[in-house]
PDB file of C-alpha atoms in Angstrom:
ATOM      1  CA  MET A  10      16.383 -10.486   0.512  1.00 77.00           C
ATOM      2  CA  PRO A  11      12.625 -11.035   0.431  1.00 87.00           C
ATOM      3  CA  PRO A  12      10.985 -13.556  -1.935  1.00 91.00           C
ATOM      4  CA  THR A  13      10.005 -12.403  -5.405  1.00 94.00           C
ATOM      5  CA  ASP A  14       8.493 -15.451  -7.130  1.00 96.00           C
ATOM      6  CA  ARG A  15       4.811 -14.733  -7.729  1.00 98.00           C
ATOM      7  CA  ALA A  16       3.625 -18.357  -7.688  1.00 98.00           C
ATOM      8  CA  THR A  17       5.380 -19.022  -4.388  1.00 97.00           C
ATOM      9  CA  ILE A  18       4.009 -15.850  -2.808  1.00 98.00           C
ATOM     10  CA  LEU A  19       0.438 -16.567  -3.865  1.00 98.00           C
ATOM     11  CA  ALA A  20       0.723 -20.156  -2.625  1.00 98.00           C
ATOM     12  CA  ARG A  21       1.780 -18.818   0.766  1.00 98.00           C
ATOM     13  CA  LEU A  22      -1.174 -16.438   0.853  1.00 98.00           C
ATOM     14  CA  ARG A  23      -3.562 -19.279   0.047  1.00 98.00           C
ATOM     15  CA  ASP A  24      -1.994 -21.413   2.773  1.00 98.00           C
ATOM     16  CA  THR A  25      -2.690 -18.566   5.198  1.00 98.00           C
ATOM     17  CA  ILE A  26      -6.310 -18.455   4.079  1.00 97.00           C
ATOM     18  CA  GLN A  27      -6.648 -22.210   4.500  1.00 97.00           C
ATOM     19  CA  SER A  28      -5.230 -21.967   8.020  1.00 97.00           C
ATOM     20  CA  GLY A  29      -8.071 -19.662   9.042  1.00 96.00           C
ATOM     21  CA  LYS A  30      -5.761 -16.719   9.714  1.00 97.00           C
ATOM     22  CA  PRO A  31      -6.199 -13.314   8.062  1.00 97.00           C
ATOM     23  CA  ILE A  32      -3.813 -12.101   5.416  1.00 98.00           C
ATOM     24  CA  LEU A  33      -2.067  -9.000   6.751  1.00 97.00           C
ATOM     25  CA  GLY A  34      -0.551  -6.423   4.428  1.00 96.00           C
ATOM     26  CA  ALA A  35       1.331  -3.495   5.902  1.00 94.00           C
ATOM     27  CA  GLY A  36       2.780  -0.240   4.629  1.00 92.00           C
ATOM     28  CA  ALA A  37       6.347   0.561   5.697  1.00 93.00           C
ATOM     29  CA  GLY A  38       7.838   4.029   5.331  1.00 89.00           C
ATOM     30  CA  ILE A  39      11.212   3.139   6.860  1.00 90.00           C
ATOM     31  CA  GLY A  40      13.349   0.056   7.332  1.00 91.00           C
ATOM     32  CA  LEU A  41      12.654  -0.126  11.066  1.00 91.00           C
ATOM     33  CA  SER A  42       8.923  -0.402  10.375  1.00 93.00           C
ATOM     34  CA  ALA A  43       9.481  -3.108   7.759  1.00 92.00           C
ATOM     35  CA  LYS A  44      11.790  -5.087  10.040  1.00 94.00           C
ATOM     36  CA  PHE A  45       9.367  -5.281  12.934  1.00 93.00           C
ATOM     37  CA  ILE A  46       6.240  -5.605  10.796  1.00 94.00           C
ATOM     38  CA  GLU A  47       7.868  -8.759   9.470  1.00 96.00           C
ATOM     39  CA  LYS A  48       8.646  -9.954  13.005  1.00 94.00           C
ATOM     40  CA  GLY A  49       4.947  -9.465  13.779  1.00 95.00           C
ATOM     41  CA  GLY A  50       4.013 -11.908  11.041  1.00 96.00           C
ATOM     42  CA  ALA A  51       2.766  -9.698   8.199  1.00 97.00           C
ATOM     43  CA  ASP A  52       2.243 -11.471   4.883  1.00 98.00           C
ATOM     44  CA  LEU A  53       2.960  -8.510   2.586  1.00 98.00           C
ATOM     45  CA  ILE A  54       4.886  -5.253   2.989  1.00 97.00           C
ATOM     46  CA  LEU A  55       4.143  -2.221   0.822  1.00 96.00           C
ATOM     47  CA  VAL A  56       6.508   0.692   0.172  1.00 96.00           C
ATOM     48  CA  TYR A  57       4.960   3.796  -1.318  1.00 92.00           C
ATOM     49  CA  ASN A  58       5.530   7.523  -1.169  1.00 93.00           C
ATOM     50  CA  SER A  59       2.960   8.262   1.553  1.00 91.00           C
ATOM     51  CA  GLY A  60       5.099   6.265   3.965  1.00 88.00           C
ATOM     52  CA  ARG A  61       7.851   8.863   3.755  1.00 89.00           C
ATOM     53  CA  PHE A  62       5.442  11.678   4.603  1.00 90.00           C
ATOM     54  CA  ARG A  63       3.643   9.642   7.252  1.00 88.00           C
ATOM     55  CA  MET A  64       6.835   8.776   9.106  1.00 86.00           C
ATOM     56  CA  ALA A  65       7.934  12.402   8.844  1.00 85.00           C
ATOM     57  CA  GLY A  66       4.883  13.399  10.872  1.00 87.00           C
ATOM     58  CA  ARG A  67       2.741  14.513   7.942  1.00 88.00           C
ATOM     59  CA  GLY A  68      -0.642  13.277   6.825  1.00 85.00           C
ATOM     60  CA  SER A  69      -0.722  10.327   4.439  1.00 85.00           C
ATOM     61  CA  LEU A  70      -2.544  12.410   1.846  1.00 89.00           C
ATOM     62  CA  ALA A  71       0.669  14.389   1.369  1.00 90.00           C
ATOM     63  CA  GLY A  72       1.486  11.514  -0.966  1.00 91.00           C
ATOM     64  CA  MET A  73      -1.322  12.722  -3.212  1.00 92.00           C
ATOM     65  CA  MET A  74       0.040  16.268  -3.412  1.00 93.00           C
ATOM     66  CA  PRO A  75       2.734  17.714  -5.743  1.00 93.00           C
ATOM     67  CA  TYR A  76       5.464  17.535  -3.098  1.00 94.00           C
ATOM     68  CA  GLY A  77       7.780  15.312  -5.100  1.00 92.00           C
ATOM     69  CA  ASP A  78       8.041  12.662  -7.794  1.00 94.00           C
ATOM     70  CA  ALA A  79       6.018   9.799  -6.279  1.00 95.00           C
ATOM     71  CA  ASN A  80       7.709   7.084  -8.309  1.00 95.00           C
ATOM     72  CA  ALA A  81      11.223   8.421  -7.671  1.00 93.00           C
ATOM     73  CA  ILE A  82      10.450   8.696  -3.944  1.00 93.00           C
ATOM     74  CA  VAL A  83       9.643   4.968  -3.790  1.00 94.00           C
ATOM     75  CA  VAL A  84      13.016   4.181  -5.345  1.00 92.00           C
ATOM     76  CA  GLU A  85      14.746   6.588  -2.954  1.00 90.00           C
ATOM     77  CA  MET A  86      12.946   4.986   0.014  1.00 91.00           C
ATOM     78  CA  VAL A  87      14.802   1.735  -0.609  1.00 90.00           C
ATOM     79  CA  GLY A  88      18.103   3.564  -0.951  1.00 84.00           C
ATOM     80  CA  ALA A  89      18.582   3.407  -4.715  1.00 74.00           C
ATOM     81  CA  LEU A  90      19.664   6.433  -6.715  1.00 60.00           C
ATOM     82  CA  PRO A  91      16.947   8.707  -8.126  1.00 51.00           C
ATOM     83  CA  LEU A  92      16.059   7.665 -11.655  1.00 47.00           C
ATOM     84  CA  ILE A  93      16.898  11.087 -13.081  1.00 47.00           C
ATOM     85  CA  LEU A  94      20.569  10.503 -12.209  1.00 45.00           C
ATOM     86  CA  LEU A  95      20.655   7.356 -14.293  1.00 47.00           C
ATOM     87  CA  SER A  96      19.833   8.792 -17.695  1.00 44.00           C
ATOM     88  CA  ILE A  97      23.087   8.067 -19.515  1.00 46.00           C
ATOM     89  CA  PRO A  98      23.568   8.916 -23.210  1.00 48.00           C
ATOM     90  CA  GLY A  99      23.173   5.824 -25.317  1.00 50.00           C
ATOM     91  CA  ILE A 100      21.456   3.866 -22.540  1.00 49.00           C
ATOM     92  CA  ARG A 101      17.724   3.631 -21.994  1.00 53.00           C
ATOM     93  CA  PRO A 102      16.746   6.590 -19.749  1.00 51.00           C
ATOM     94  CA  GLY A 103      15.742   5.520 -16.292  1.00 49.00           C
ATOM     95  CA  LYS A 104      17.365   2.088 -16.517  1.00 50.00           C
ATOM     96  CA  MET A 105      18.935   1.035 -13.215  1.00 48.00           C
ATOM     97  CA  TYR A 106      22.336  -0.416 -14.021  1.00 41.00           C
ATOM     98  CA  ASN A 107      24.131  -2.167 -11.134  1.00 43.00           C
ATOM     99  CA  ILE A 108      21.986  -0.350  -8.590  1.00 62.00           C
ATOM    100  CA  GLU A 109      20.948  -2.264  -5.473  1.00 72.00           C
ATOM    101  CA  ALA A 110      18.439  -1.461  -2.770  1.00 80.00           C
ATOM    102  CA  ARG A 111      20.226  -0.397   0.418  1.00 82.00           C
ATOM    103  CA  GLU A 112      17.231   0.288   2.664  1.00 86.00           C
ATOM    104  CA  VAL A 113      14.014  -1.571   3.581  1.00 89.00           C
ATOM    105  CA  LEU A 114      14.518  -4.517   1.217  1.00 91.00           C
ATOM    106  CA  PRO A 115      17.817  -5.688   2.760  1.00 91.00           C
ATOM    107  CA  VAL A 116      16.368  -5.820   6.296  1.00 92.00           C
ATOM    108  CA  VAL A 117      13.356  -7.912   5.258  1.00 95.00           C
ATOM    109  CA  GLN A 118      14.167 -11.610   5.287  1.00 94.00           C
ATOM    110  CA  ASN A 119      11.146 -13.596   4.155  1.00 96.00           C
ATOM    111  CA  THR A 120       8.184 -11.273   3.550  1.00 97.00           C
ATOM    112  CA  PRO A 121       7.305 -10.150   0.008  1.00 97.00           C
ATOM    113  CA  VAL A 122       7.766  -6.414  -0.569  1.00 97.00           C
ATOM    114  CA  LEU A 123       5.703  -4.494  -3.125  1.00 97.00           C
ATOM    115  CA  ALA A 124       6.062  -0.963  -4.498  1.00 97.00           C
ATOM    116  CA  GLY A 125       3.482   1.756  -4.914  1.00 97.00           C
ATOM    117  CA  VAL A 126       3.353   2.996  -8.503  1.00 98.00           C
ATOM    118  CA  CYS A 127       1.836   6.251  -9.721  1.00 98.00           C
ATOM    119  CA  ALA A 128       0.485   4.951 -13.016  1.00 98.00           C
ATOM    120  CA  THR A 129      -0.639   8.377 -14.251  1.00 97.00           C
ATOM    121  CA  ASP A 130       2.913   9.783 -14.179  1.00 96.00           C
ATOM    122  CA  PRO A 131       3.251  11.466 -17.602  1.00 94.00           C
ATOM    123  CA  TYR A 132       7.055  11.344 -17.534  1.00 92.00           C
ATOM    124  CA  ARG A 133       7.468   7.661 -16.736  1.00 93.00           C
ATOM    125  CA  ASN A 134       7.510   4.740 -19.131  1.00 95.00           C
ATOM    126  CA  ILE A 135       5.500   2.441 -16.884  1.00 97.00           C
ATOM    127  CA  PRO A 136       6.564  -0.942 -18.371  1.00 96.00           C
ATOM    128  CA  ASN A 137      10.234   0.092 -18.094  1.00 95.00           C
ATOM    129  CA  PHE A 138       9.688   1.358 -14.553  1.00 95.00           C
ATOM    130  CA  LEU A 139       8.061  -1.932 -13.550  1.00 97.00           C
ATOM    131  CA  GLN A 140      11.102  -3.772 -14.887  1.00 95.00           C
ATOM    132  CA  ASP A 141      13.349  -1.511 -12.815  1.00 93.00           C
ATOM    133  CA  LEU A 142      11.326  -2.179  -9.664  1.00 95.00           C
ATOM    134  CA  LYS A 143      11.516  -5.907 -10.316  1.00 95.00           C
ATOM    135  CA  ALA A 144      15.300  -5.652 -10.720  1.00 92.00           C
ATOM    136  CA  LEU A 145      15.555  -3.853  -7.388  1.00 92.00           C
ATOM    137  CA  GLY A 146      13.862  -6.768  -5.624  1.00 94.00           C
ATOM    138  CA  PHE A 147      10.221  -5.757  -5.411  1.00 96.00           C
ATOM    139  CA  CYS A 148       7.897  -8.709  -5.992  1.00 98.00           C
ATOM    140  CA  GLY A 149       4.902  -6.672  -7.104  1.00 98.00           C
ATOM    141  CA  VAL A 150       3.025  -3.403  -7.202  1.00 98.00           C
ATOM    142  CA  GLN A 151       0.062  -1.430  -5.940  1.00 98.00           C
ATOM    143  CA  ASN A 152      -1.595   1.593  -7.534  1.00 98.00           C
ATOM    144  CA  PHE A 153      -0.586   4.501  -5.318  1.00 96.00           C
ATOM    145  CA  PRO A 154      -0.882   7.459  -5.544  1.00 96.00           C
ATOM    146  CA  THR A 155      -4.319   6.732  -6.975  1.00 97.00           C
ATOM    147  CA  VAL A 156      -6.963   8.962  -8.524  1.00 97.00           C
ATOM    148  CA  GLY A 157      -9.457   6.657  -6.811  1.00 96.00           C
ATOM    149  CA  LEU A 158      -9.103   8.830  -3.699  1.00 95.00           C
ATOM    150  CA  ILE A 159     -10.272  11.871  -5.668  1.00 95.00           C
ATOM    151  CA  ASP A 160     -13.911  12.678  -6.372  1.00 93.00           C
ATOM    152  CA  GLY A 161     -16.082  15.560  -7.580  1.00 95.00           C
ATOM    153  CA  ASN A 162     -15.199  17.941 -10.404  1.00 97.00           C
ATOM    154  CA  PHE A 163     -11.475  17.359 -10.004  1.00 96.00           C
ATOM    155  CA  ARG A 164     -11.881  13.626 -10.565  1.00 96.00           C
ATOM    156  CA  ARG A 165     -14.098  14.171 -13.595  1.00 97.00           C
ATOM    157  CA  ASP A 166     -11.527  16.547 -15.078  1.00 97.00           C
ATOM    158  CA  LEU A 167      -8.697  14.079 -14.444  1.00 97.00           C
ATOM    159  CA  GLU A 168     -10.658  11.329 -16.162  1.00 97.00           C
ATOM    160  CA  ALA A 169     -11.458  13.618 -19.097  1.00 96.00           C
ATOM    161  CA  THR A 170      -7.857  14.726 -19.616  1.00 96.00           C
ATOM    162  CA  GLY A 171      -6.064  11.387 -19.689  1.00 94.00           C
ATOM    163  CA  MET A 172      -5.068  11.043 -16.020  1.00 96.00           C
ATOM    164  CA  SER A 173      -7.613   8.356 -15.308  1.00 97.00           C
ATOM    165  CA  TYR A 174      -8.137   5.326 -13.106  1.00 98.00           C
ATOM    166  CA  GLU A 175      -8.016   3.292 -16.304  1.00 98.00           C
ATOM    167  CA  MET A 176      -4.287   4.053 -16.498  1.00 98.00           C
ATOM    168  CA  GLU A 177      -3.954   2.351 -13.112  1.00 98.00           C
ATOM    169  CA  VAL A 178      -5.904  -0.618 -14.427  1.00 98.00           C
ATOM    170  CA  ALA A 179      -3.544  -0.761 -17.416  1.00 98.00           C
ATOM    171  CA  MET A 180      -0.524  -0.677 -15.088  1.00 98.00           C
ATOM    172  CA  ILE A 181      -1.893  -3.615 -13.096  1.00 98.00           C
ATOM    173  CA  ARG A 182      -2.570  -5.519 -16.330  1.00 98.00           C
ATOM    174  CA  THR A 183       1.013  -4.916 -17.496  1.00 98.00           C
ATOM    175  CA  ALA A 184       2.419  -5.939 -14.118  1.00 98.00           C
ATOM    176  CA  ARG A 185       0.401  -9.138 -14.207  1.00 98.00           C
ATOM    177  CA  GLN A 186       1.781  -9.931 -17.655  1.00 98.00           C
ATOM    178  CA  MET A 187       5.285  -9.427 -16.197  1.00 98.00           C
ATOM    179  CA  ASP A 188       4.519 -11.980 -13.469  1.00 98.00           C
ATOM    180  CA  LEU A 189       4.536  -9.390 -10.682  1.00 98.00           C
ATOM    181  CA  VAL A 190       2.187  -9.756  -7.717  1.00 98.00           C
ATOM    182  CA  THR A 191      -0.628  -7.200  -8.048  1.00 98.00           C
ATOM    183  CA  THR A 192      -2.571  -5.756  -5.084  1.00 98.00           C
ATOM    184  CA  PRO A 193      -4.555  -2.763  -6.366  1.00 98.00           C
ATOM    185  CA  TYR A 194      -6.673  -0.371  -4.362  1.00 97.00           C
ATOM    186  CA  VAL A 195     -10.302  -0.239  -5.503  1.00 98.00           C
ATOM    187  CA  PHE A 196     -13.007   2.087  -4.222  1.00 97.00           C
ATOM    188  CA  ASN A 197     -16.235   0.726  -5.646  1.00 97.00           C
ATOM    189  CA  ILE A 198     -17.763  -2.206  -7.497  1.00 98.00           C
ATOM    190  CA  ASP A 199     -16.862  -0.933 -10.964  1.00 98.00           C
ATOM    191  CA  GLU A 200     -13.189  -0.458 -10.110  1.00 98.00           C
ATOM    192  CA  GLY A 201     -13.071  -3.816  -8.360  1.00 98.00           C
ATOM    193  CA  VAL A 202     -14.421  -5.564 -11.432  1.00 98.00           C
ATOM    194  CA  ARG A 203     -12.038  -3.742 -13.764  1.00 98.00           C
ATOM    195  CA  MET A 204      -9.008  -4.561 -11.649  1.00 98.00           C
ATOM    196  CA  THR A 205     -10.048  -8.208 -11.334  1.00 98.00           C
ATOM    197  CA  LYS A 206     -10.475  -8.469 -15.099  1.00 98.00           C
ATOM    198  CA  ALA A 207      -6.996  -6.935 -15.454  1.00 98.00           C
ATOM    199  CA  GLY A 208      -5.601  -9.879 -13.504  1.00 98.00           C
ATOM    200  CA  ALA A 209      -5.285  -8.527  -9.964  1.00 98.00           C
ATOM    201  CA  ASP A 210      -4.113 -11.156  -7.503  1.00 98.00           C
ATOM    202  CA  VAL A 211      -5.310  -9.275  -4.419  1.00 98.00           C
ATOM    203  CA  VAL A 212      -8.017  -6.602  -4.468  1.00 98.00           C
ATOM    204  CA  VAL A 213      -7.803  -4.134  -1.574  1.00 98.00           C
ATOM    205  CA  VAL A 214     -11.095  -2.347  -0.917  1.00 98.00           C
ATOM    206  CA  HIS A 215     -10.082   1.179   0.139  1.00 96.00           C
ATOM    207  CA  LEU A 216     -12.529   2.920   2.481  1.00 94.00           C
ATOM    208  CA  GLY A 217     -10.847   6.306   2.703  1.00 90.00           C
ATOM    209  CA  LEU A 218      -8.198   8.018   4.803  1.00 81.00           C
ATOM    210  CA  THR A 219      -7.560   6.152   8.061  1.00 78.00           C
ATOM    211  CA  THR A 220      -9.060   7.749  11.152  1.00 74.00           C
ATOM    212  CA  GLY A 221      -7.364   8.205  14.506  1.00 55.00           C
ATOM    213  CA  GLY A 222      -4.123   9.524  15.911  1.00 52.00           C
ATOM    214  CA  SER A 223      -2.642  12.996  15.570  1.00 48.00           C
ATOM    215  CA  ILE A 224      -2.931  13.276  11.769  1.00 44.00           C
ATOM    216  CA  GLY A 225      -5.798  10.917  10.966  1.00 47.00           C
ATOM    217  CA  ALA A 226      -9.208  11.832   9.536  1.00 51.00           C
ATOM    218  CA  GLU A 227     -11.015  11.985  12.879  1.00 57.00           C
ATOM    219  CA  GLY A 228     -14.319  13.824  12.731  1.00 50.00           C
ATOM    220  CA  ARG A 229     -14.425  13.958   8.931  1.00 49.00           C
ATOM    221  CA  GLN A 230     -15.317  10.417   8.030  1.00 53.00           C
ATOM    222  CA  GLY A 231     -19.007   9.847   7.509  1.00 65.00           C
ATOM    223  CA  ARG A 232     -18.634   6.100   7.002  1.00 85.00           C
ATOM    224  CA  SER A 233     -19.354   3.781   9.923  1.00 92.00           C
ATOM    225  CA  LEU A 234     -17.932   0.295  10.378  1.00 95.00           C
ATOM    226  CA  ASP A 235     -21.299  -1.123   9.314  1.00 96.00           C
ATOM    227  CA  ASP A 236     -21.163   1.005   6.163  1.00 95.00           C
ATOM    228  CA  CYS A 237     -17.709  -0.444   5.502  1.00 96.00           C
ATOM    229  CA  ILE A 238     -19.019  -3.980   5.879  1.00 97.00           C
ATOM    230  CA  ARG A 239     -21.634  -3.338   3.221  1.00 97.00           C
ATOM    231  CA  VAL A 240     -19.176  -1.757   0.762  1.00 97.00           C
ATOM    232  CA  VAL A 241     -16.502  -4.425   1.241  1.00 98.00           C
ATOM    233  CA  GLN A 242     -19.021  -7.231   0.797  1.00 98.00           C
ATOM    234  CA  GLU A 243     -20.521  -5.712  -2.345  1.00 98.00           C
ATOM    235  CA  VAL A 244     -17.117  -5.199  -3.952  1.00 98.00           C
ATOM    236  CA  ARG A 245     -15.960  -8.668  -2.938  1.00 98.00           C
ATOM    237  CA  ASP A 246     -19.058 -10.342  -4.377  1.00 98.00           C
ATOM    238  CA  ALA A 247     -18.633  -8.519  -7.684  1.00 98.00           C
ATOM    239  CA  CYS A 248     -14.932  -9.403  -7.929  1.00 98.00           C
ATOM    240  CA  VAL A 249     -15.394 -13.134  -7.292  1.00 98.00           C
ATOM    241  CA  GLU A 250     -17.975 -13.282 -10.069  1.00 98.00           C
ATOM    242  CA  VAL A 251     -15.108 -12.362 -12.400  1.00 98.00           C
ATOM    243  CA  ASN A 252     -12.473 -14.528 -10.700  1.00 98.00           C
ATOM    244  CA  PRO A 253     -13.505 -16.882  -7.885  1.00 98.00           C
ATOM    245  CA  ASP A 254      -9.873 -17.153  -6.803  1.00 97.00           C
ATOM    246  CA  VAL A 255      -9.209 -13.446  -6.272  1.00 98.00           C
ATOM    247  CA  ILE A 256      -8.059 -12.528  -2.768  1.00 98.00           C
ATOM    248  CA  VAL A 257      -9.904  -9.603  -1.151  1.00 98.00           C
ATOM    249  CA  LEU A 258      -8.668  -7.404   1.695  1.00 98.00           C
ATOM    250  CA  CYS A 259     -10.086  -4.264   3.334  1.00 97.00           C
ATOM    251  CA  HIS A 260      -8.290  -1.040   4.221  1.00 95.00           C
ATOM    252  CA  GLY A 261      -8.719   2.405   5.701  1.00 91.00           C
ATOM    253  CA  GLY A 262     -11.489   4.661   6.912  1.00 90.00           C
ATOM    254  CA  PRO A 263     -12.688   3.756  10.392  1.00 91.00           C
ATOM    255  CA  ILE A 264     -10.991   0.336  10.206  1.00 92.00           C
ATOM    256  CA  SER A 265      -7.942   1.619  12.053  1.00 84.00           C
ATOM    257  CA  GLY A 266      -7.329  -0.795  14.914  1.00 89.00           C
ATOM    258  CA  VAL A 267      -7.390  -4.470  15.814  1.00 92.00           C
ATOM    259  CA  GLU A 268     -10.926  -4.443  17.197  1.00 94.00           C
ATOM    260  CA  ASP A 269     -12.244  -2.459  14.204  1.00 93.00           C
ATOM    261  CA  THR A 270     -10.689  -5.019  11.885  1.00 94.00           C
ATOM    262  CA  ARG A 271     -12.031  -7.934  13.899  1.00 96.00           C
ATOM    263  CA  TYR A 272     -15.522  -6.395  13.855  1.00 97.00           C
ATOM    264  CA  VAL A 273     -15.500  -6.106  10.057  1.00 97.00           C
ATOM    265  CA  LEU A 274     -13.872  -9.454   9.250  1.00 97.00           C
ATOM    266  CA  GLU A 275     -16.298 -11.320  11.509  1.00 97.00           C
ATOM    267  CA  ARG A 276     -19.249  -9.838   9.606  1.00 97.00           C
ATOM    268  CA  VAL A 277     -18.193 -10.244   5.976  1.00 98.00           C
ATOM    269  CA  HIS A 278     -18.055 -13.408   3.902  1.00 97.00           C
ATOM    270  CA  GLY A 279     -15.117 -14.368   1.736  1.00 97.00           C
ATOM    271  CA  VAL A 280     -12.898 -11.421   2.685  1.00 98.00           C
ATOM    272  CA  HIS A 281      -9.432 -12.653   3.499  1.00 98.00           C
ATOM    273  CA  GLY A 282      -7.800  -9.996   5.655  1.00 97.00           C
ATOM    274  CA  PHE A 283      -6.671  -6.433   6.175  1.00 96.00           C
ATOM    275  CA  PHE A 284      -4.134  -4.037   4.746  1.00 94.00           C
ATOM    276  CA  GLY A 285      -2.894  -1.285   7.043  1.00 90.00           C
ATOM    277  CA  ALA A 286      -0.485   1.590   6.595  1.00 86.00           C
ATOM    278  CA  SER A 287      -1.159   4.232   9.242  1.00 82.00           C
ATOM    279  CA  SER A 288      -2.632   1.423  11.326  1.00 84.00           C
ATOM    280  CA  MET A 289       0.587  -0.568  11.122  1.00 84.00           C
ATOM    281  CA  GLU A 290       3.274   2.058  11.661  1.00 87.00           C
ATOM    282  CA  ARG A 291       2.026   5.600  12.373  1.00 81.00           C
ATOM    283  CA  LEU A 292      -0.560   4.860  15.058  1.00 82.00           C
ATOM    284  CA  PRO A 293       1.567   2.307  16.972  1.00 85.00           C
ATOM    285  CA  VAL A 294       4.604   4.629  16.850  1.00 88.00           C
ATOM    286  CA  GLU A 295       2.657   7.653  18.036  1.00 87.00           C
ATOM    287  CA  THR A 296       1.413   5.777  21.083  1.00 88.00           C
ATOM    288  CA  ALA A 297       4.645   3.937  21.916  1.00 91.00           C
ATOM    289  CA  ILE A 298       6.968   6.938  21.655  1.00 91.00           C
ATOM    290  CA  GLN A 299       4.677   9.265  23.602  1.00 92.00           C
ATOM    291  CA  GLU A 300       4.076   6.765  26.396  1.00 92.00           C
ATOM    292  CA  ASN A 301       7.777   5.889  26.592  1.00 93.00           C
ATOM    293  CA  ALA A 302       8.803   9.550  26.821  1.00 94.00           C
ATOM    294  CA  LEU A 303       6.153  10.189  29.491  1.00 94.00           C
ATOM    295  CA  ALA A 304       7.390   7.210  31.496  1.00 95.00           C
ATOM    296  CA  PHE A 305      10.946   8.559  31.504  1.00 95.00           C
ATOM    297  CA  LYS A 306       9.737  12.068  32.325  1.00 93.00           C
ATOM    298  CA  ASN A 307       7.748  10.762  35.305  1.00 95.00           C
ATOM    299  CA  ILE A 308      10.854   9.355  37.022  1.00 93.00           C
ATOM    300  CA  ARG A 309      11.186  10.980  40.438  1.00 89.00           C
ATOM    301  CA  ILE A 310      14.702  12.041  41.444  1.00 89.00           C
ATOM    302  CA  SER A 311      14.923  12.052  45.219  1.00 82.00           C
ATOM    303  CA  GLY A 312      17.036  14.499  47.198  1.00 68.00           C
ATOM    304  CA  GLN A 313      17.062  17.176  44.502  1.00 64.00           C
ATOM    305  CA  ARG A 314      15.231  20.485  44.300  1.00 61.00           C
TER     306      ARG A 314
END
């Protein structure tokens, strides 16, 4: 099973920084992805509901839609029973008694695995849910699905009616108090500062839906790599004013491949690496499976008509 001790995990991340290598976080929607992401040397693995949709051939933003219980999906993705089945009279509803992860977590040997948590879930006692995730073997959490991806009137109405980004900040604060590793998504300076004040260990600057591939955001993104550099640097600078030791990663938007990531990381100061989801499992799988199938199909069988 993967490591869960927060102090040990953070020490390993800081050793990676000191070595001059980037910290690499990766989303895994299935055990196969997690297994080979680990073999590739990733420092953190994230399991959240978008991974299920992504590896089913759907867009990652399906994880933001009402297609299922986001928090229950995360538990199901590691092979545990849905929480609703565990509400036993006389026992705290949602408590996982003698339930073990059967997928993803058991195939990861030495890489910390974190869970995506929908902190605005009105039917979930978040502190209890965090305890359940910890019992399953998750070492920490990230705020996903996140209202940070929503803007305009819809976002204003969410904020005004109690389904706010501040609930995600509160979840990260609670997780930190429980000694879980915290790696929240932030979208601007204000959110970065709030998450850092809440005790975030790793701040991930989210630059929007990843471009590229068959279900990426190609043609919609208005943000260039140079725009991303500016945003990431501004958020990073604001966060380290609050906590000089906070780790900062970048994610998403046009930063979808190795060369994109290299371009950004070589032009920012004090940013420690990259977190990829589509970049780490969807895009590589799309290319590898298609090219492999084409190679088999292009075999010539001689002597047959």
